[in-house]
Coordinates of N, CA, C and O in Angstrom, one line a residue:
M1 N -31.4 -122.1 26.7 CA -32.1 -123.0 25.8 C -31.2 -123.3 24.5 O -30.5 -122.4 24.0
A2 N -31.2 -124.5 24.1 CA -30.3 -124.9 22.9 C -30.8 -124.2 21.7 O -32.0 -124.1 21.4
S3 N -29.8 -123.8 20.9 CA -30.2 -123.2 19.6 C -30.7 -124.3 18.6 O -30.2 -125.4 18.6
K4 N -31.7 -123.9 17.9 CA -32.4 -124.9 17.0 C -31.8 -124.7 15.6 O -31.8 -123.6 15.0
I5 N -31.3 -125.9 15.0 CA -30.6 -125.8 13.7 C -31.3 -126.7 12.7 O -31.7 -127.8 13.0
L6 N -31.3 -126.2 11.4 CA -31.8 -127.0 10.3 C -30.6 -127.3 9.4 O -29.8 -126.4 9.1
I7 N -30.4 -128.6 9.1 CA -29.3 -129.0 8.3 C -29.7 -129.3 6.9 O -30.7 -130.1 6.7
V8 N -29.1 -128.7 5.9 CA -29.5 -128.9 4.5 C -28.3 -129.4 3.7 O -27.3 -128.7 3.6
D9 N -28.4 -130.7 3.2 CA -27.3 -131.3 2.4 C -27.9 -132.4 1.6 O -28.7 -133.2 2.2
D10 N -27.6 -132.6 0.4 CA -28.2 -133.7 -0.4 C -27.6 -135.1 0.0 O -28.2 -136.1 -0.3
A11 N -26.4 -135.0 0.7 CA -25.8 -136.3 1.1 C -26.2 -136.6 2.6 O -25.8 -135.9 3.5
A12 N -26.9 -137.7 2.7 CA -27.3 -138.1 4.1 C -26.1 -138.3 5.0 O -26.2 -137.9 6.2
F13 N -25.0 -138.8 4.5 CA -23.8 -138.9 5.3 C -23.3 -137.6 5.8 O -22.9 -137.5 7.0
M14 N -23.3 -136.6 5.0 CA -22.9 -135.2 5.5 C -23.8 -134.7 6.5 O -23.4 -134.1 7.5
R15 N -25.1 -134.9 6.3 CA -26.1 -134.4 7.3 C -25.8 -135.1 8.6 O -25.9 -134.5 9.7
M16 N -25.5 -136.4 8.6 CA -25.3 -137.1 9.8 C -24.0 -136.6 10.5 O -24.0 -136.5 11.7
M17 N -23.0 -136.3 9.7 CA -21.7 -135.8 10.3 C -22.0 -134.5 11.1 O -21.5 -134.3 12.2
I18 N -22.7 -133.6 10.4 CA -22.9 -132.3 11.0 C -23.8 -132.4 12.3 O -23.6 -131.9 13.3
K19 N -24.9 -133.3 12.1 CA -25.8 -133.5 13.2 C -25.1 -134.0 14.4 O -25.3 -133.6 15.6
D20 N -24.1 -135.0 14.2 CA -23.4 -135.6 15.3 C -22.5 -134.5 16.0 O -22.5 -134.4 17.2
I21 N -21.8 -133.7 15.2 CA -21.0 -132.6 15.8 C -21.9 -131.7 16.7 O -21.5 -131.3 17.8
L22 N -23.0 -131.3 16.1 CA -23.9 -130.3 16.8 C -24.5 -130.9 18.0 O -24.5 -130.2 19.1
T23 N -25.1 -132.1 17.9 CA -25.8 -132.6 19.1 C -24.8 -132.9 20.3 O -25.2 -132.7 21.4
K24 N -23.6 -133.3 19.9 CA -22.6 -133.6 21.0 C -22.2 -132.3 21.7 O -21.6 -132.4 22.7
N25 N -22.5 -131.2 21.1 CA -22.1 -129.9 21.6 C -23.2 -129.0 22.1 O -23.1 -127.8 22.2
G26 N -24.4 -129.7 22.3 CA -25.5 -129.0 23.0 C -26.4 -128.2 22.1 O -27.3 -127.5 22.5
F27 N -26.3 -128.4 20.7 CA -27.3 -127.8 19.8 C -28.4 -128.8 19.5 O -28.2 -130.0 19.6
E28 N -29.6 -128.2 19.2 CA -30.7 -129.1 18.8 C -30.9 -129.1 17.3 O -31.2 -128.0 16.8
V29 N -30.8 -130.2 16.7 CA -31.1 -130.3 15.2 C -32.6 -130.6 15.1 O -33.1 -131.7 15.5
I30 N -33.3 -129.6 14.6 CA -34.8 -129.7 14.6 C -35.3 -130.2 13.2 O -36.5 -130.5 13.1
G31 N -34.4 -130.3 12.2 CA -34.9 -130.7 10.9 C -33.7 -130.9 10.0 O -32.6 -130.4 10.2
E32 N -34.0 -131.7 8.9 CA -33.0 -131.9 7.8 C -33.7 -131.7 6.5 O -34.9 -132.0 6.4
A33 N -33.0 -131.3 5.5 CA -33.5 -131.2 4.1 C -32.4 -131.6 3.2 O -31.2 -131.5 3.5
Q34 N -32.9 -132.2 2.0 CA -31.8 -132.6 1.1 C -31.7 -131.8 -0.2 O -30.9 -132.1 -1.1
D35 N -32.5 -130.8 -0.3 CA -32.3 -129.8 -1.5 C -32.9 -128.5 -1.1 O -33.5 -128.3 0.0
G36 N -32.7 -127.5 -1.9 CA -33.1 -126.1 -1.6 C -34.6 -126.0 -1.4 O -35.1 -125.2 -0.6
N37 N -35.4 -126.7 -2.3 CA -36.9 -126.6 -2.1 C -37.3 -127.1 -0.7 O -38.1 -126.4 -0.1
Q38 N -36.8 -128.2 -0.3 CA -37.1 -128.7 1.0 C -36.6 -127.8 2.1 O -37.3 -127.6 3.1
A39 N -35.5 -127.1 1.9 CA -34.9 -126.2 2.9 C -35.9 -125.1 3.1 O -36.1 -124.7 4.3
I40 N -36.5 -124.5 2.1 CA -37.4 -123.4 2.2 C -38.7 -123.9 2.9 O -39.1 -123.2 3.9
E41 N -39.2 -125.0 2.6 CA -40.4 -125.6 3.3 C -40.1 -125.8 4.7 O -40.9 -125.4 5.6
K42 N -39.0 -126.4 5.0 CA -38.6 -126.7 6.4 C -38.4 -125.4 7.2 O -38.7 -125.3 8.4
Y43 N -37.8 -124.4 6.6 CA -37.5 -123.1 7.2 C -38.9 -122.5 7.7 O -39.0 -122.1 8.8
K44 N -39.8 -122.5 6.7 CA -41.2 -121.9 7.1 C -41.9 -122.7 8.2 O -42.5 -122.1 9.0
E45 N -41.7 -124.0 8.1 CA -42.4 -124.9 9.1 C -41.7 -124.9 10.5 O -42.4 -124.8 11.5
L46 N -40.4 -124.8 10.5 CA -39.7 -125.0 11.8 C -39.1 -123.8 12.4 O -38.8 -123.8 13.6
D47 N -38.9 -122.7 11.7 CA -38.3 -121.5 12.2 C -37.0 -121.7 13.0 O -37.0 -121.4 14.2
P48 N -36.0 -122.3 12.4 CA -34.8 -122.5 13.1 C -34.0 -121.3 13.4 O -34.2 -120.2 12.8
D49 N -33.1 -121.4 14.4 CA -32.2 -120.2 14.8 C -31.1 -120.1 13.7 O -30.6 -119.0 13.5
L50 N -30.7 -121.2 13.1 CA -29.6 -121.2 12.2 C -29.8 -122.3 11.2 O -30.4 -123.4 11.5
I51 N -29.3 -122.1 9.9 CA -29.3 -123.2 8.9 C -27.9 -123.4 8.4 O -27.2 -122.5 8.2
T52 N -27.5 -124.7 8.3 CA -26.3 -125.0 7.6 C -26.8 -125.5 6.2 O -27.7 -126.3 6.1
M53 N -26.2 -124.9 5.1 CA -26.7 -125.1 3.8 C -25.6 -125.5 2.8 O -24.6 -124.7 2.7
D54 N -25.8 -126.7 2.3 CA -24.8 -127.1 1.2 C -25.0 -126.2 0.0 O -26.1 -125.7 -0.2
I55 N -23.9 -126.0 -0.8 CA -24.1 -125.1 -2.0 C -24.6 -125.9 -3.1 O -25.5 -125.5 -3.8
T56 N -24.0 -127.1 -3.4 CA -24.3 -127.9 -4.6 C -25.3 -129.0 -4.3 O -25.0 -129.9 -3.6
M57 N -26.6 -128.8 -4.7 CA -27.6 -129.8 -4.5 C -28.5 -129.9 -5.7 O -28.6 -128.9 -6.5
P58 N -29.2 -131.0 -5.9 CA -30.1 -131.1 -7.0 C -31.4 -130.3 -6.8 O -31.6 -129.8 -5.7
E59 N -32.2 -130.2 -7.8 CA -33.5 -129.4 -7.7 C -33.2 -127.9 -7.6 O -33.4 -127.2 -8.5
M60 N -32.8 -127.5 -6.4 CA -32.5 -126.1 -6.2 C -31.2 -126.0 -5.3 O -31.1 -126.6 -4.3
D61 N -30.2 -125.2 -5.8 CA -28.9 -125.2 -5.1 C -29.0 -124.3 -3.9 O -30.0 -123.6 -3.6
G62 N -28.0 -124.4 -3.1 CA -28.0 -123.7 -1.8 C -28.0 -122.1 -1.9 O -28.6 -121.5 -1.1
I63 N -27.4 -121.6 -2.9 CA -27.4 -120.1 -3.1 C -28.8 -119.6 -3.4 O -29.2 -118.6 -2.9
T64 N -29.5 -120.3 -4.3 CA -30.8 -119.9 -4.6 C -31.7 -120.0 -3.4 O -32.5 -119.1 -3.1
A65 N -31.6 -121.1 -2.6 CA -32.4 -121.3 -1.4 C -32.1 -120.2 -0.4 O -32.9 -119.7 0.3
L66 N -30.8 -119.9 -0.3 CA -30.3 -118.8 0.6 C -31.1 -117.5 0.3 O -31.6 -116.9 1.2
K67 N -31.1 -117.2 -1.0 CA -31.8 -115.9 -1.4 C -33.3 -116.0 -1.1 O -33.8 -115.0 -0.7
E68 N -33.9 -117.1 -1.4 CA -35.3 -117.2 -1.1 C -35.6 -117.1 0.4 O -36.6 -116.4 0.7
I69 N -34.9 -117.8 1.2 CA -35.1 -117.7 2.6 C -34.8 -116.3 3.2 O -35.5 -115.8 4.0
K70 N -33.8 -115.7 2.6 CA -33.4 -114.3 3.0 C -34.6 -113.3 2.7 O -34.8 -112.3 3.3
S71 N -35.3 -113.6 1.6 CA -36.4 -112.8 1.1 C -37.6 -112.9 2.1 O -38.4 -112.0 2.3
I72 N -37.7 -114.1 2.8 CA -38.7 -114.3 3.8 C -38.3 -113.6 5.1 O -39.1 -112.9 5.7
N73 N -37.1 -113.8 5.5 CA -36.6 -113.2 6.7 C -35.1 -112.7 6.5 O -34.2 -113.6 6.5
P74 N -34.9 -111.4 6.3 CA -33.6 -110.9 6.1 C -32.6 -111.2 7.2 O -31.4 -111.2 7.0
D75 N -33.1 -111.5 8.4 CA -32.2 -111.7 9.6 C -31.8 -113.1 9.8 O -31.1 -113.4 10.8
V76 N -32.3 -114.0 9.0 CA -32.0 -115.4 9.2 C -30.5 -115.7 9.1 O -29.8 -115.0 8.4
K77 N -30.0 -116.6 9.9 CA -28.6 -116.9 10.0 C -28.3 -118.2 9.2 O -28.9 -119.2 9.6
I78 N -27.5 -118.1 8.2 CA -27.2 -119.3 7.3 C -25.7 -119.4 7.1 O -25.0 -118.4 6.8
I79 N -25.2 -120.6 7.4 CA -23.8 -120.9 7.1 C -23.8 -121.9 5.9 O -24.4 -122.9 5.9
M80 N -23.0 -121.5 4.9 CA -22.9 -122.4 3.7 C -21.8 -123.4 3.9 O -20.8 -123.2 4.6
C81 N -22.0 -124.6 3.3 CA -21.1 -125.7 3.3 C -20.6 -125.9 1.9 O -21.5 -126.0 1.0
S82 N -19.3 -126.0 1.7 CA -18.8 -126.2 0.3 C -17.7 -127.2 0.3 O -17.0 -127.3 1.3
A83 N -17.5 -127.7 -0.9 CA -16.3 -128.6 -1.1 C -15.2 -127.6 -1.5 O -15.4 -126.5 -1.8
M84 N -14.0 -128.1 -1.4 CA -12.8 -127.3 -1.8 C -13.0 -126.9 -3.2 O -13.6 -127.6 -4.0
G85 N -12.5 -125.7 -3.6 CA -12.5 -125.3 -5.0 C -13.8 -124.6 -5.4 O -14.0 -124.4 -6.6
Q86 N -14.6 -124.3 -4.4 CA -15.9 -123.6 -4.8 C -15.9 -122.1 -4.3 O -16.9 -121.6 -4.0
Q87 N -14.7 -121.5 -4.3 CA -14.5 -120.2 -3.8 C -15.5 -119.2 -4.5 O -16.0 -118.3 -3.8
A88 N -15.7 -119.3 -5.8 CA -16.5 -118.3 -6.4 C -18.0 -118.4 -5.9 O -18.6 -117.4 -5.7
M89 N -18.4 -119.6 -5.7 CA -19.8 -119.9 -5.1 C -19.9 -119.4 -3.7 O -20.9 -118.8 -3.3
V90 N -18.8 -119.6 -3.0 CA -18.8 -119.1 -1.6 C -18.9 -117.6 -1.5 O -19.7 -117.0 -0.7
I91 N -18.2 -116.9 -2.4 CA -18.3 -115.4 -2.5 C -19.7 -115.0 -2.8 O -20.2 -114.1 -2.2
D92 N -20.3 -115.7 -3.8 CA -21.7 -115.4 -4.2 C -22.6 -115.5 -2.9 O -23.5 -114.7 -2.7
A93 N -22.4 -116.6 -2.2 CA -23.2 -116.9 -1.0 C -23.1 -115.8 0.1 O -24.0 -115.3 0.6
I94 N -21.8 -115.4 0.3 CA -21.6 -114.4 1.3 C -22.2 -113.0 0.9 O -22.9 -112.3 1.7
Q95 N -22.1 -112.7 -0.4 CA -22.7 -111.5 -0.9 C -24.2 -111.6 -0.8 O -24.9 -110.5 -0.7
A96 N -24.8 -112.8 -0.9 CA -26.2 -113.0 -0.8 C -26.7 -113.0 0.6 O -27.9 -113.0 0.9
G97 N -25.8 -113.0 1.6 CA -26.2 -112.8 3.0 C -25.8 -114.0 3.9 O -26.2 -114.0 5.0
A98 N -25.1 -115.0 3.4 CA -24.6 -116.0 4.3 C -23.7 -115.4 5.4 O -22.9 -114.5 5.1
K99 N -23.8 -116.0 6.6 CA -23.0 -115.5 7.7 C -21.5 -116.0 7.6 O -20.6 -115.3 8.1
D100 N -21.3 -117.2 7.1 CA -20.0 -117.8 7.1 C -20.1 -119.0 6.2 O -21.1 -119.3 5.6
F101 N -18.9 -119.7 6.1 CA -18.9 -120.9 5.3 C -18.0 -121.9 6.0 O -17.0 -121.5 6.6
I102 N -18.3 -123.2 5.8 CA -17.4 -124.3 6.3 C -17.1 -125.2 5.1 O -17.9 -125.3 4.2
V103 N -15.9 -125.7 5.1 CA -15.4 -126.5 4.0 C -15.4 -128.0 4.3 O -15.1 -128.4 5.4
K104 N -15.9 -128.8 3.4 CA -15.9 -130.2 3.5 C -14.5 -130.7 3.2 O -13.8 -130.1 2.3
P105 N -13.9 -131.7 3.8 CA -14.6 -132.5 4.9 C -14.6 -131.6 6.2 O -13.7 -130.9 6.4
F106 N -15.7 -131.8 6.9 CA -15.9 -131.0 8.1 C -14.9 -131.3 9.2 O -14.6 -132.4 9.5
Q107 N -14.4 -130.2 9.9 CA -13.7 -130.3 11.1 C -14.5 -129.8 12.2 O -15.0 -128.6 12.1
A108 N -14.7 -130.6 13.2 CA -15.7 -130.2 14.3 C -15.5 -128.8 14.9 O -16.4 -128.0 15.0
D109 N -14.2 -128.5 15.1 CA -13.9 -127.2 15.8 C -14.3 -126.0 14.8 O -14.8 -125.0 15.3
R110 N -14.1 -126.2 13.5 CA -14.4 -125.1 12.6 C -15.9 -125.0 12.4 O -16.4 -123.9 12.4
V111 N -16.6 -126.1 12.4 CA -18.1 -126.1 12.4 C -18.7 -125.3 13.6 O -19.5 -124.4 13.5
L112 N -18.2 -125.7 14.8 CA -18.7 -125.1 16.0 C -18.3 -123.6 16.1 O -19.1 -122.8 16.5
E113 N -17.1 -123.3 15.6 CA -16.6 -121.8 15.6 C -17.6 -121.0 14.7 O -18.0 -119.9 15.1
A114 N -17.9 -121.5 13.6 CA -18.7 -120.8 12.6 C -20.1 -120.6 13.2 O -20.7 -119.5 13.1
I115 N -20.7 -121.6 13.8 CA -22.0 -121.6 14.3 C -22.1 -120.7 15.5 O -23.0 -119.8 15.6
K116 N -21.2 -120.8 16.4 CA -21.2 -119.9 17.6 C -21.0 -118.4 17.2 O -21.7 -117.5 17.7
K117 N -20.2 -118.2 16.2 CA -20.0 -116.8 15.7 C -21.3 -116.3 15.1 O -21.6 -115.1 15.3
A118 N -21.9 -117.1 14.3 CA -23.1 -116.6 13.6 C -24.3 -116.4 14.5 O -25.0 -115.4 14.4
L119 N -24.3 -117.2 15.6 CA -25.4 -117.0 16.6 C -25.1 -115.9 17.5 O -26.0 -115.3 18.1
G120 N -23.8 -115.7 17.7 CA -23.2 -114.6 18.6 C -24.2 -113.6 19.0 O -24.2 -112.8 19.7

């Protein structure tokens, strides 16, 4: 059965890029969110196998959302997405429990490698 994935990014274009990579490779994208608050709601509603989470978003950033979702389910698998130059935030995210991170602009093979490893 295909792994169910929730994509969280405030940029519709970025969500579309990740969705395209995932669906072409046999994953099922079951939902999308554009900020941390929506991510938490969608997580509770959809119970995905994995979440891709942008770090920088309006309303609630990805690291705060990561911590909130981890408090609901410590075993949740989350991969952070970041722009170049956000190393400090990436380290915060990993310490908060993110499984991995992928850097924008996305490279399909790196996205798939991170997701397969996290689901492993």
